Structure formats: structure tokens, C-alpha cells
XYZ file of C-alpha atoms in Angstrom:
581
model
C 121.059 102.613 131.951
C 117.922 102.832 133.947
C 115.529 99.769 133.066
C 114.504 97.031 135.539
C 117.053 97.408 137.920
C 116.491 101.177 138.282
C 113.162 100.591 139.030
C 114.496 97.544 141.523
C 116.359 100.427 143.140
C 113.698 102.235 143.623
C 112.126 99.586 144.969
C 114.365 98.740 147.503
C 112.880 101.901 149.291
C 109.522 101.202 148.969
C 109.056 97.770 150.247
C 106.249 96.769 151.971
C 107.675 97.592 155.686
C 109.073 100.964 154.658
C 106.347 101.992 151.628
C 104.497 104.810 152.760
C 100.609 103.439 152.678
C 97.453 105.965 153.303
C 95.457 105.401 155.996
C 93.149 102.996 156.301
C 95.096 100.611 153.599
C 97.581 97.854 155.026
C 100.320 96.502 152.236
C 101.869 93.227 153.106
C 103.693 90.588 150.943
C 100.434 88.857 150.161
C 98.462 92.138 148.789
C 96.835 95.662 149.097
C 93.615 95.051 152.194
C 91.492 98.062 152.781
C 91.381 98.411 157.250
C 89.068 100.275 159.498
C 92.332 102.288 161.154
C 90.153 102.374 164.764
C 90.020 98.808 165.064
C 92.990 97.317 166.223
C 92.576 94.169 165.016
C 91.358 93.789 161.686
C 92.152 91.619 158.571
C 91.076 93.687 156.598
C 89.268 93.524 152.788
C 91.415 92.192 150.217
C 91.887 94.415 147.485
C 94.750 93.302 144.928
C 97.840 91.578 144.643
C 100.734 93.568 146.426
C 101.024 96.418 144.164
C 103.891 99.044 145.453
C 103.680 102.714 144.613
C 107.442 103.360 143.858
C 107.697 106.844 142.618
C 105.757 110.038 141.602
C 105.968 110.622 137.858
C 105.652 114.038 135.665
C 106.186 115.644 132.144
C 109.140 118.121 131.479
C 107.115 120.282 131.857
C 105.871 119.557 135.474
C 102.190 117.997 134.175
C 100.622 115.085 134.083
C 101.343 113.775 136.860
C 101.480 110.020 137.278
C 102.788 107.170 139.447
C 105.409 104.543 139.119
C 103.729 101.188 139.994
C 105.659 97.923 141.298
C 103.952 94.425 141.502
C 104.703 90.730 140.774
C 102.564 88.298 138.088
C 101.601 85.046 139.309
C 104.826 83.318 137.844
C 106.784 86.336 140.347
C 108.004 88.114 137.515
C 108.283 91.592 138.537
C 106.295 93.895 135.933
C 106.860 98.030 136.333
C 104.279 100.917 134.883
C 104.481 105.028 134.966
C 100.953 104.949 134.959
C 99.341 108.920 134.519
C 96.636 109.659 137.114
C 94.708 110.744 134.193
C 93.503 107.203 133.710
C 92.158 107.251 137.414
C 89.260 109.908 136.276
C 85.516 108.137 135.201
C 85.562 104.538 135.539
C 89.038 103.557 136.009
C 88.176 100.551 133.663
C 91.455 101.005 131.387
C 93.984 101.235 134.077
C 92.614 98.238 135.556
C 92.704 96.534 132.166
C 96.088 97.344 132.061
C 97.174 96.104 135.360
C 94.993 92.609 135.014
C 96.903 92.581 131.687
C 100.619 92.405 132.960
C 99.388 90.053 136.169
C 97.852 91.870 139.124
C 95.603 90.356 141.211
C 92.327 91.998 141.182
C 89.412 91.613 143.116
C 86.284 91.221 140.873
C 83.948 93.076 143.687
C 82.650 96.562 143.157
C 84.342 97.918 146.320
C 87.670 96.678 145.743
C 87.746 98.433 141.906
C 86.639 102.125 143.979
C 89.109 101.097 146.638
C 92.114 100.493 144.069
C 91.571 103.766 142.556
C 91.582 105.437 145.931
C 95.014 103.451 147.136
C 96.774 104.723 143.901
C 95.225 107.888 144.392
C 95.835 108.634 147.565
C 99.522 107.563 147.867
C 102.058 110.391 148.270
C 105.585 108.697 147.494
C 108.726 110.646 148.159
C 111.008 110.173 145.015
C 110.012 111.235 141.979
C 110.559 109.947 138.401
C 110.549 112.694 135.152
C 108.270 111.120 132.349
C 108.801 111.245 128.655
C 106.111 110.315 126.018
C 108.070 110.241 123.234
C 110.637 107.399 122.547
C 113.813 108.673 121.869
C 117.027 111.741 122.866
C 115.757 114.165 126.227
C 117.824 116.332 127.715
C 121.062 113.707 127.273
C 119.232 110.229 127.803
C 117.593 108.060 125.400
C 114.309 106.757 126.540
C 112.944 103.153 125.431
C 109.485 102.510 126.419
C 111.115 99.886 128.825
C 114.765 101.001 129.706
C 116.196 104.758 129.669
C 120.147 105.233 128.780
C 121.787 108.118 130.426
C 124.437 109.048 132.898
C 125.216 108.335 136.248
C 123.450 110.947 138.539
C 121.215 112.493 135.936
C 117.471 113.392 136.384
C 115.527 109.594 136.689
C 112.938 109.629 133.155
C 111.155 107.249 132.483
C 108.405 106.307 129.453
C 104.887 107.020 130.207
C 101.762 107.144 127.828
C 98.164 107.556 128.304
C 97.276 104.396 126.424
C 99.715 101.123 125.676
C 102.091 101.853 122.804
C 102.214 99.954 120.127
C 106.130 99.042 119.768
C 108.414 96.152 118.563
C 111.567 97.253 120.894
C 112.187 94.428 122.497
C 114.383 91.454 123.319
C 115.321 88.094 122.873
C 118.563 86.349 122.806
C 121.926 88.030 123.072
C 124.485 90.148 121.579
C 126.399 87.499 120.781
C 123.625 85.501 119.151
C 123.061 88.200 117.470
C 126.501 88.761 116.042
C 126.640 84.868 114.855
C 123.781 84.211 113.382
C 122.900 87.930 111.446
C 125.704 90.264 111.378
C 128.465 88.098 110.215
C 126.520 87.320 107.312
C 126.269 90.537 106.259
C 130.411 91.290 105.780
C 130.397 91.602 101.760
C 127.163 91.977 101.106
C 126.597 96.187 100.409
C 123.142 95.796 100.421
C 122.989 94.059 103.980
C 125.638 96.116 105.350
C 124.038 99.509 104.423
C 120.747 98.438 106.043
C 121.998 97.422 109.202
C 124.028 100.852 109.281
C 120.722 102.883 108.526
C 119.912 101.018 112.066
C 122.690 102.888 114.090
C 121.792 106.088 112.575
C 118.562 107.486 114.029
C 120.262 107.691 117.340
C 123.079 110.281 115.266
C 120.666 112.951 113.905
C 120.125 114.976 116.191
C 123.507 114.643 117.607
C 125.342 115.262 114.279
C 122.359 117.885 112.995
C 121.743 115.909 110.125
C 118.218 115.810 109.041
C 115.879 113.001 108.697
C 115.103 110.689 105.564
C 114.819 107.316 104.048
C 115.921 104.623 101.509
C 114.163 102.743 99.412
C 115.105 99.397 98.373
C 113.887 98.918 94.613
C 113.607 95.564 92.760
C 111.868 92.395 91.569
C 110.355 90.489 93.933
C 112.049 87.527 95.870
C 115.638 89.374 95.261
C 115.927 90.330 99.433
C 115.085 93.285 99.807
C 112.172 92.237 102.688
C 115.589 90.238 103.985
C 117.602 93.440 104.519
C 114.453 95.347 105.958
C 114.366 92.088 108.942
C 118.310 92.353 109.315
C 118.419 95.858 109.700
C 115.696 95.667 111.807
C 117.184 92.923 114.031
C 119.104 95.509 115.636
C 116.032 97.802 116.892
C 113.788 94.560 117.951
C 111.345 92.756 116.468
C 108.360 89.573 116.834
C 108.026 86.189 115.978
C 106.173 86.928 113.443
C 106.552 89.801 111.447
C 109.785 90.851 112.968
C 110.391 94.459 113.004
C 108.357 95.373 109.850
C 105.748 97.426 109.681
C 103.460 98.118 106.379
C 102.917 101.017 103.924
C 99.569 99.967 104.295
C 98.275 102.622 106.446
C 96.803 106.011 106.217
C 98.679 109.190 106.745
C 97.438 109.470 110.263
C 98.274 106.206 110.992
C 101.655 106.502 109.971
C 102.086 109.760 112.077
C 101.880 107.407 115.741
C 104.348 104.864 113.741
C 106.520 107.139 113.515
C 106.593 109.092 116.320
C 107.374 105.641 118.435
C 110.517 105.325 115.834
C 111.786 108.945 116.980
C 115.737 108.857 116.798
C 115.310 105.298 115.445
C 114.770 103.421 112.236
C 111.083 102.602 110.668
C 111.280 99.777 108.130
C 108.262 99.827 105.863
C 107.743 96.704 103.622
C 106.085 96.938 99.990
C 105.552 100.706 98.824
C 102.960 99.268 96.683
C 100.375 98.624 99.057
C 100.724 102.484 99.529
C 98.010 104.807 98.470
C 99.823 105.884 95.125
C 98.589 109.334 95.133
C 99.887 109.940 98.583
C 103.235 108.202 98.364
C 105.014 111.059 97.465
C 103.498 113.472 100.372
C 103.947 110.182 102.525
C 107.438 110.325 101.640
C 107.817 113.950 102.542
C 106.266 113.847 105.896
C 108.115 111.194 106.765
C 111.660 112.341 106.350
C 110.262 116.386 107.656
C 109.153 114.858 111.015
C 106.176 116.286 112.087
C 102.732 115.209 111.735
C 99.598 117.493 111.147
C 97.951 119.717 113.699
C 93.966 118.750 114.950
C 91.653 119.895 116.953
C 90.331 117.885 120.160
C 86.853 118.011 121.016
C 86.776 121.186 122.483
C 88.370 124.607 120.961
C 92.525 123.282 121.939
C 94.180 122.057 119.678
C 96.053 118.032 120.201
C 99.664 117.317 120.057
C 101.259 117.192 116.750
C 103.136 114.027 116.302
C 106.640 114.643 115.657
C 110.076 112.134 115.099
C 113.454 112.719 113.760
C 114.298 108.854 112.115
C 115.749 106.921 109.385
C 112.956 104.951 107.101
C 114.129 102.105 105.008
C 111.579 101.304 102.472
C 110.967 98.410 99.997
C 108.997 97.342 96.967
C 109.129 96.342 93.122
C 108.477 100.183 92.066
C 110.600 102.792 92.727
C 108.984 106.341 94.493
C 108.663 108.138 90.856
C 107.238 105.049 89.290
C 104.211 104.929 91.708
C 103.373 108.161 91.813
C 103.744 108.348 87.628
C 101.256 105.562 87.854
C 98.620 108.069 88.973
C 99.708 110.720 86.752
C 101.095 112.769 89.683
C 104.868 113.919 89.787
C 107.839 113.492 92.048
C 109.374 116.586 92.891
C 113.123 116.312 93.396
C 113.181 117.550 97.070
C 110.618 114.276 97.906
C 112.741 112.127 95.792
C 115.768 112.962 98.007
C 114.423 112.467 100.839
C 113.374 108.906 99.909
C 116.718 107.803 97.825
C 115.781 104.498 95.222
C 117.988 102.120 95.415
C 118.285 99.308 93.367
C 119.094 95.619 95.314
C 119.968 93.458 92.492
C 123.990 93.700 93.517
C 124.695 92.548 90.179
C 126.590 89.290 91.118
C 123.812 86.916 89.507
C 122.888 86.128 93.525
C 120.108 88.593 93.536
C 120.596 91.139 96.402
C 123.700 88.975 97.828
C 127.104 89.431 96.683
C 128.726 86.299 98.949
C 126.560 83.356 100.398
C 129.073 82.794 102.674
C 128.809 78.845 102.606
C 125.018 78.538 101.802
C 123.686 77.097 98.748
C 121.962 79.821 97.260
C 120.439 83.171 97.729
C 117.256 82.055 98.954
C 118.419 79.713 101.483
C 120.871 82.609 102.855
C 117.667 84.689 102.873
C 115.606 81.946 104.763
C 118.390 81.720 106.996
C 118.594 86.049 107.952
C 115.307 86.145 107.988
C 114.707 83.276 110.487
C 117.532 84.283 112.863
C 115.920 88.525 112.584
C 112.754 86.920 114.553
C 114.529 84.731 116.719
C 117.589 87.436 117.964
C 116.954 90.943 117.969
C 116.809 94.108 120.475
C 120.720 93.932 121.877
C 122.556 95.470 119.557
C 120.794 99.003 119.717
C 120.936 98.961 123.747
C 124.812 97.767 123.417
C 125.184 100.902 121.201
C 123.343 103.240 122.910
C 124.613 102.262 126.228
C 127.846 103.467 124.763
C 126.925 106.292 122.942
C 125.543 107.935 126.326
C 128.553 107.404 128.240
C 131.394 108.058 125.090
C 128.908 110.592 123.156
C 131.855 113.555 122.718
C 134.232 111.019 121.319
C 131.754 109.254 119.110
C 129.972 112.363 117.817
C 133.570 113.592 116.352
C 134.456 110.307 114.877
C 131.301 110.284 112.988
C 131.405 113.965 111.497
C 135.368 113.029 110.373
C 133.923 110.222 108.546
C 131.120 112.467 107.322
C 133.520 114.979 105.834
C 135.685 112.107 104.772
C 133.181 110.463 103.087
C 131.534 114.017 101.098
C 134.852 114.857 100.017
C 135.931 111.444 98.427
C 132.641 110.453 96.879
C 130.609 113.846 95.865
C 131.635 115.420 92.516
C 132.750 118.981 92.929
C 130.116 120.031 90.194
C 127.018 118.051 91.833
C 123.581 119.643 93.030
C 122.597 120.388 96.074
C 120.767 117.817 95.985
C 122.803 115.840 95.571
C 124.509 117.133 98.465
C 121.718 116.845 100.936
C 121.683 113.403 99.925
C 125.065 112.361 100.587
C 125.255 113.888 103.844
C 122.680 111.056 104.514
C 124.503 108.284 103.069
C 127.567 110.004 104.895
C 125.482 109.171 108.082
C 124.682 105.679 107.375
C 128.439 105.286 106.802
C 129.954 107.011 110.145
C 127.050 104.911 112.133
C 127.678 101.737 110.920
C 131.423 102.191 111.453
C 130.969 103.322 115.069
C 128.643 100.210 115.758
C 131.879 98.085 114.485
C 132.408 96.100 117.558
C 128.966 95.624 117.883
C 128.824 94.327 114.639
C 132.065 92.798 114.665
C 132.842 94.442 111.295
C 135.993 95.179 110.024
C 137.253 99.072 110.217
C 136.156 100.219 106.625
C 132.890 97.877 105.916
C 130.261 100.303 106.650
C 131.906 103.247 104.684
C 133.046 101.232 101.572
C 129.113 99.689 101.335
C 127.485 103.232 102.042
C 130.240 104.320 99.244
C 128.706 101.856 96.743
C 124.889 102.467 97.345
C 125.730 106.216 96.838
C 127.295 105.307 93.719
C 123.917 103.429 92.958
C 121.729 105.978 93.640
C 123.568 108.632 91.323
C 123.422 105.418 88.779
C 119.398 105.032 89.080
C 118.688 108.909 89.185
C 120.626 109.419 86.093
C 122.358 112.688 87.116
C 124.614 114.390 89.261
C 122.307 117.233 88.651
C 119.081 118.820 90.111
C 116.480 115.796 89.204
C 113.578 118.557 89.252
C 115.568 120.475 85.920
C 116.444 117.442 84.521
C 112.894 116.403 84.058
C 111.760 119.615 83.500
C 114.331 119.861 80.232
C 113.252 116.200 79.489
C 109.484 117.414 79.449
C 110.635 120.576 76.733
C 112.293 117.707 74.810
C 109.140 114.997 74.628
C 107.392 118.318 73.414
C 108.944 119.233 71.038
C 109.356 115.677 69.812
C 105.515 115.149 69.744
C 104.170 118.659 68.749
C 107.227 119.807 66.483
C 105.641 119.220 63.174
C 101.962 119.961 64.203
C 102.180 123.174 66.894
C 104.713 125.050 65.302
C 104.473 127.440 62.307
C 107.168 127.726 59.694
C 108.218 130.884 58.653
C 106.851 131.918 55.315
C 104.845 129.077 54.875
C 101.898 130.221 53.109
C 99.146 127.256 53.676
C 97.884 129.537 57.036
C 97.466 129.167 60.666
C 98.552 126.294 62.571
C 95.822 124.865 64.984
C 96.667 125.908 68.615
C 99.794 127.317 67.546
C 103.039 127.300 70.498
C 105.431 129.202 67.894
C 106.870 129.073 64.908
C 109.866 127.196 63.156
C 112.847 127.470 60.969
C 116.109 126.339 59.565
C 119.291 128.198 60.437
C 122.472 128.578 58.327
C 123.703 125.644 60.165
C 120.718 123.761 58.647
C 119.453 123.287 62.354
C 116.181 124.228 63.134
C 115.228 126.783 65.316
C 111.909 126.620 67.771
C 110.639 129.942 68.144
C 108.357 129.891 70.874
C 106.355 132.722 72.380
C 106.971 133.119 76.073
C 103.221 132.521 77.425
C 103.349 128.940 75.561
C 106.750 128.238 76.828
C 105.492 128.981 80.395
C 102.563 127.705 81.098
C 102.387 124.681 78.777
C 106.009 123.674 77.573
C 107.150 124.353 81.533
C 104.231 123.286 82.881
C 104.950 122.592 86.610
C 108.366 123.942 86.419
C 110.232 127.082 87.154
C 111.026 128.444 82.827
C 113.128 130.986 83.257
C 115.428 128.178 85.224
C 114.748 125.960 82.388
C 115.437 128.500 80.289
C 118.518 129.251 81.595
C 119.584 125.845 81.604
C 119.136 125.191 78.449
C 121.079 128.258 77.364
C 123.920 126.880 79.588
C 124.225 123.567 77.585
C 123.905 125.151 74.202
C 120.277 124.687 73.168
C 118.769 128.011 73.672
C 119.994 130.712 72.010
C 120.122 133.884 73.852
C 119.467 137.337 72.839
C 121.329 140.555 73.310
C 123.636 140.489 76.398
C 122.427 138.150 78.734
C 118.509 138.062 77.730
C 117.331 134.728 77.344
C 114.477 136.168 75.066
C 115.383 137.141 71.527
C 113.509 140.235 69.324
C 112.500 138.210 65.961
C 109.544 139.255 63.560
C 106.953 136.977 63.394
C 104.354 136.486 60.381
C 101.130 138.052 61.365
C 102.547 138.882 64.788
C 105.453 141.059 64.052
C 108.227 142.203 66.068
C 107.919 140.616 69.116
C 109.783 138.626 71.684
C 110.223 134.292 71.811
C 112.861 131.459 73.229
C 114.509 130.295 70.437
C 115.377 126.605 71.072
C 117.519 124.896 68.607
C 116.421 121.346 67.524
C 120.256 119.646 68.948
C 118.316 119.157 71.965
C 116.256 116.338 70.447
C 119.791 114.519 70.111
C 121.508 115.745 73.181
C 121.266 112.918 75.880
C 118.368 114.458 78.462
C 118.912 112.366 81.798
């Protein structure tokens, strides 16, 4: 890995006696002074701090240009910064703010601010650093805004933004603090293992080729899920106080930076509720499709789309469909798959908890995890990604044999595809969490048999193995025909006239069934409303409650009163006591 000692290498080569200083600057252990090069004897004006220009810095693509800048705070802790040379243009006020920030000496006086910018400016140093802006996979290292993962003898990258990111991927305590006081707790719990799994995915996407998407944990409140979202967050980083959560509450925009500084990672978002409920579902969307929407700067060029490739694990009391329904608005079943519900309650009368391990009950195991996520977080991912750079081929083909492993023991043969594209997810979750085993200090199995059983509870909640969009579509021809069956509909020879806003007409079969006859621009645009109808249509010929016409029409020639011959969907009334999922 390149982090701090990387950057101490670099160092080593730029200390004050060997750094290469412009003229008419002198660099010593005691700070940056500003000398009249003719004299030979002067002190010189004191500038800053000793501040060490370690490395040139540039994009992949060979722009903005930056430097790599060295210095010690007052308590001689070193601090490091790929700071662009854009900030250097106007009044150099933010770089500065930056640098007082992490602990550099600054002189207050007028002079010394123009001087610092000219120092910094005006250094040439000989190595040079690439710079990513984007957290995440680049050309075979993973970049952390404070430590890149790669190989020995690679291209040096480093992280460098305009302005300060605003992250959670840090550190405190170890590995093995870590692995005492959160992981072990999660062994039998599905719901704990499963989230902590999700963590050690993001870093597999693009390596596997699986797309992005999320989870959402679904279920009353106090039950854990906010406890799973800290554990599983644990492993990424995290604060004191809000560990690694971050809120729904935000706008689309907002959540576009989030999740851009989650690229390859996971994004925990706590309580779907405080979500804008008409958005949620095109929140959803954008989130797993990974790529923000394009603006214009100032001028006539257009900005950098934000763009990520993650894992989001989502909470709250509602569930994605039940939001949106709130509003009146409509889940389609490509959002809904990329944001699977899943319910926490694990059924065990212990809330999301299937074993306390010891503790007295589920809320005091919950106080516990979510304690110990605030106090020991960070290690795990670098552990894991620190071996995933240097064991990547063998990894990579451990986790697609669990992937196929996993499709072929838990998807039916007859399921959707979407069905499909969701499993391949939870097929993910399961091959990470089993490669992050000794991490984890898991047992071979754990991470596959809990990703097995939230599967298993998705299919559960979403009531089908099928397409969710035809399901609801043939649910919405049933609730019509329930409501409007009596009142819209026409029998056939009845003599009492028209019926008001008329859909079709009706009657009973030798079977003593009845049969709907609906004409085709009623069954389109109001009985399908929203949906594809000759799909539905074909559907519900499939299962028996349309009955088709000659061959393989799904339209059947009937005379109508006052219409005549003419062509309708004739939909038999079994479907008001067929079980519509």
C-alpha cells in the first residue's frame, strides 16, 4: 500500500538539505524564510513552518497539475496534501485555510501569504505522483483519500481534490478489536452477517462485472436495522458520533457527491422516510445506475458528471413501494430490484437477532454493536483490500465459483429475470463476505448460508418468483374488475340501455362463469394503464383467464349490442379467485 509511509519515502528525498528550493527561499528544519540571494549573510523573512514540496502531482490524463506537500503540526505529527495549483490562482485564501487547518505555521503578514504562494509555485520537484479524484479501482490500485493499495512498482497515485472531501474512511483501533468486539457477534445472526458482507462487496463489482445496487432493511422501529447499517459500516470507517451513516435526507444533487466518495464501496443510508417520497423511487434508480446528472458551469462547458459503482444498504419502517404508494406514484419493477426490501424481524421473537450470544436481550446486544461500530472501525476494509490487490486473480475466481454456486442452488429454473439480476447481487454479497472470512474470522459457509436466507426473504416479501411489474399490472386488471364489474360493464341483452362510461360488456358462459368482454381501447389505456396490455394480455391467457381467439390472437370476433361485430379481450371472471401476487 502507499499511505504515510509512501509519502515518508518520498520524503526521504526531499529533506531539507537535499529538497530542491527556488531561489531566493532558504528551507531549514525550523521553516520556509524568504532571502535576498546577493547577500551572503542574511536571516532571512520567516514565512511558514517547514513545509517540503515532495512531489509533482497530475490527473490521468496529464492535467491539473498539483503538488505533494510535506510538513509537521505543532504536536510533530507529520500531515501530507496533493494540493492542485488551481487553488494558488486569486487570493490563495483556501489553500491557506487548508494548510492552517492540518497545522502549518503561517505568518499572519501580507508578504509572507504572496511569498507562500510563490514558494509552492515556483518549486520544480523531480518525482512525480499520478492523482485520482475519485475514491475507488484505477488502473489496478484502489485509492482512499488517505492511503492507495496497489502493487509493488506500479505508477505512485495518490487522492487529490479541489476542495476537502467530505468522507468517514478512517481509523481507529485495530483489526483485532475489531474482530472481538463486532464481527464475532455477528456469527448466527443473517441479518448482521449479510450487512457486513454488502461491506466487502463494492470493492468486487467492477472486478466480477456485476452491476451496482442496494438493500433495504424494512421493519418497525427499534428492531436493528440502524444496528446492522453501523456494523456493516464498521468495516468502511466511521465517527464518534454518527458512525458511518449518512441520511436519506438530502436532495438528489446532494446525494450525487455522497456517492461518488462511496465509488467501489458501500453507502449506508439510515431512515428512507426522511426521503422526499416522490423521488425515492428515481433516488433509488440513480443510485444503483451510477452516474449523476450532467450541468453546465458558468460558462458554455459543461461540469463533471458524478459517477460511482457501490453497494447501498438502506433502512426504514416502509418498504421502497410503500413510500412511493404514499404519494400515489408507482414502483416499477426494474427500481424495485435494484433496491431489494428486506424484512429484519428474523423471526426468533429477538427482533432482528437470531442469537444474543450471552447478552440479555436484543437491545442491550444492539447498544453493545452499536457502541463498539464508533469506537473500532476502518481496518477491516484496508486488511481486505490490501489482499485483494496483491491475490486479485485468485480471489476474483473464488468469488464467481461461489456466484455460480450460489445462482444455481437458490434461483428457481422458472424465475424472472428479475429475479435473476437480483440474485446475481445477493450472489455477490455471498462470495464477498466469504472471501473476507479471515478477516472476519467467520466460519467457511457463514456468508453464503445468510445471503441464502435474505434471498429467500426477499422472494418471501415480493410475493413472486415472477416479473413484479406483470404481477401488479394483472393485480391492477383484477381490483378493476372487482370495483367496476357490476357498474362499467354491459350485459348482453339486457334491455334497461346504456351503461354510463361503458369499458365492455358481460356474460355468463356454459360453464356458468362470466365472461368480461372488453373493447381493446378500454383495456389499454384504462384497465392497463401504465402497463405494457398486450403483455398483460398475454399473461393472462397463459394462466387461463383470457380466452383467446382463433389461432394465437389474443382478441376474439364477438357481436356486440349496438356495436356489432367487432373485436374485445374476453376475460373470464376465475381471475377474481385466482391468487394475484
Amino acid at each position: 500500500t502507499k499511505g504515510p509511509d509512501f509519502v515518508l519515502k518520498l520524503i526521504e528525498s526531499a529533506k531539507p538539505a537535499q529538497a530542491k528550493v527556488p531561489l531566493g527561499f532558504q528551507l531549514s528544519e525550523s521553516g520556509i524564510y524568504a532571502v535576498d540571494p546577493t547577500q551572503e549573510k542574511d536571516d532571512g523573512t520567516f514565512i511558514c513552518s517547514s513545509l517540503i514540496i515532495v512531489a509533482a502531482t497530475r490527473n490521468q490524463d496529464g492535467e491539473e497539475w498539483g503538488r505533494l506537500l510535506e510538513f509537521k503540526d505543532p504536536d510533530g505529527l507529520t500531515h501530507s496534501w496533493a494540493m492542485p495549483m488551481s487553488l494558488l490562482s486569486g487570493d490563495g485564501n483556501e489553500y491557506r485555510s487548508r494548510l492552517l487547518s492540518m497545522g502549518l505555521t503561517i505568518s499572519p503578514s501580507r508578504k509572507a501569504r504572496e511569498l507562500l504562494t510563490t514558494y509552492i509555485q515556483t518549486s520544480h520537484p523531480d518525482e512525480r505522483v499520478r492523482c485520482i479524484s475519485r475514491v475507488g479501482w484505477h488502473n489496478g490500485a484502489f485509492i482512499l483519500p488517505d492511503e492507495t493499495f496497489d502493487t509493488f512498482g506500479s505508477e505512485q497515485i495518490l487522492f487529490q481534490t479541489t476542495s476537502e472531501p467530505n468522507h468517514r474512511l478512517r481509523i481507529t483501533g485495530t483489526l483485532q478489536d475489531w474482530q472481538i468486539n463486532i464481527a464475532r457477534y455477528c456469527i448466527g445472526n443473517s441479518r448482521l452477517v449479510f450487512a457486513v458482507s454488502c461491506a466487502f462487496a463494492g470493492p468486487l463489482l467492477s472486478l466480477t462485472g456485476e452491476g451496482g445496487g442496494g438493500f433495504h432493511y424494512r421493519g418497525a422501529s427499534s428492531i436493528g436495522k440502524t444496528t446492522a447499517q453501523l456494523v456493516a459500516g464498521s468495516v468502511w470507517g466511521g465517527d464518534k458520533s454518527k458512525g458511518y451513516l449518512q441520511s436519506w435526507r438530502a436532495t438528489i444533487n446532494g446525494l450525487e457527491s455522497v456517492s461518488e466518495i462511496h465509488n467501489h464501496g458501500l453507502l449506508c443510508l439510515d431512515e428512507i422516510g426522511q426521503c422526499d417520497a416522490r423521488e425515492v423511487g428515481e433516488v433509488a434508480y440513480m443510485l444503483a445506475n451510477g452516474i449523476g446528472k450532467a450541468r453546465m458551469s458558468r460558462g458554455i462547458t459543461s461540469r463533471r458528471r458524478f459517477e460511482w459503482d457501490l453497494i447501498f444498504l438502506s433502512s426504514g419502517e416502509m418498504g421502497l413501494s410503500e413510500l412511493a404508494e404514499s404519494t400515489g406514484k408507482r414502483i416499477r419493477g426494474g427500481q424495485a430490484v435494484r433496491m431489494c426490501d428486506l424484512e429484519v424481524d428474523a423471526g426468533a421473537g429477538l427482533g432482528g437477532f437470531e442469537t444474543l450470544h450471552g447478552f440479555d436481550s436484543p437491545a442491550d446486544l444492539a447498544r453493545h454493536l452499536g457502541k463498539m461500530s464508533k469506537q473500532f472501525y476502518g481496518t477491516p476494509i484496508r486488511t481486505y483490500l490490501a489482499d485483494l490487490v496483491n491475490y486479485q486473480e485468485e480471489i476474483v475466481v473464488a468469488a464467481r465459483n461461489i456466484r455460480s454456486s450460489f445462482l444455481t442452488e437458490n434461483v428457481p429454473s422458472d424465475a424472472s429475470s428479475e429475479v435473476g439480476r437480483a440474485a446475481s447481487r445477493f450472489a455477490l454479497v455471498a462470495a464477498a463476505g466469504e472471501s473476507a472470512s479471515e478477516i472476519t474470522g467467520w466460519q467457511p459457509g457463514e456468508a453464503i448460508n445468510a445471503a441464502a436466507k435474505m434471498f429467500r426473504v426477499w422472494i418471501e416479501g415480493r410475493g413472486t418468483k415472477g416479473g413484479s411489474d406483470i404481477e401488479a399490472a394483472i393485480k391492477q386488471v383484477r381490483v378493476f374488475l372487482e370495483a367496476h364489474g357490476s357498474s362499467r360493464f354491459q350485459s348482453v341483452g339486457d334491455d334497461l340501455g346504456k351503461v354510463n362510461n361503458r369499458v365492455g360488456f358481460k356474460r355468463t358462459n356454459s360453464q356458468d362463469q362470466t365472461e368480461y368482454l372488453i373493447l381493446p381501447e378500454s383495456f389499454r389505456k384504462e384497465i392497463c394503464s401504465g402497463y405494457d396490455a398486450q403483455m398483460v394480455a398475454k399473461t393472462l391467457a397463459e394462466r387461463g383467464y383470457l380466452r383467446r381467439g382463433d389461432g394465437k390472437n389474443l382478441l376474439c370476433r364477438e357481436s356486440l349490442p349496438e356495436i356489432g361485430r367487432t373485436r374485445v379481450y374476453v376475460l373470464l371472471s376465475s381471475l377474481l379467485n385466482a391468487e394475484v401476487n
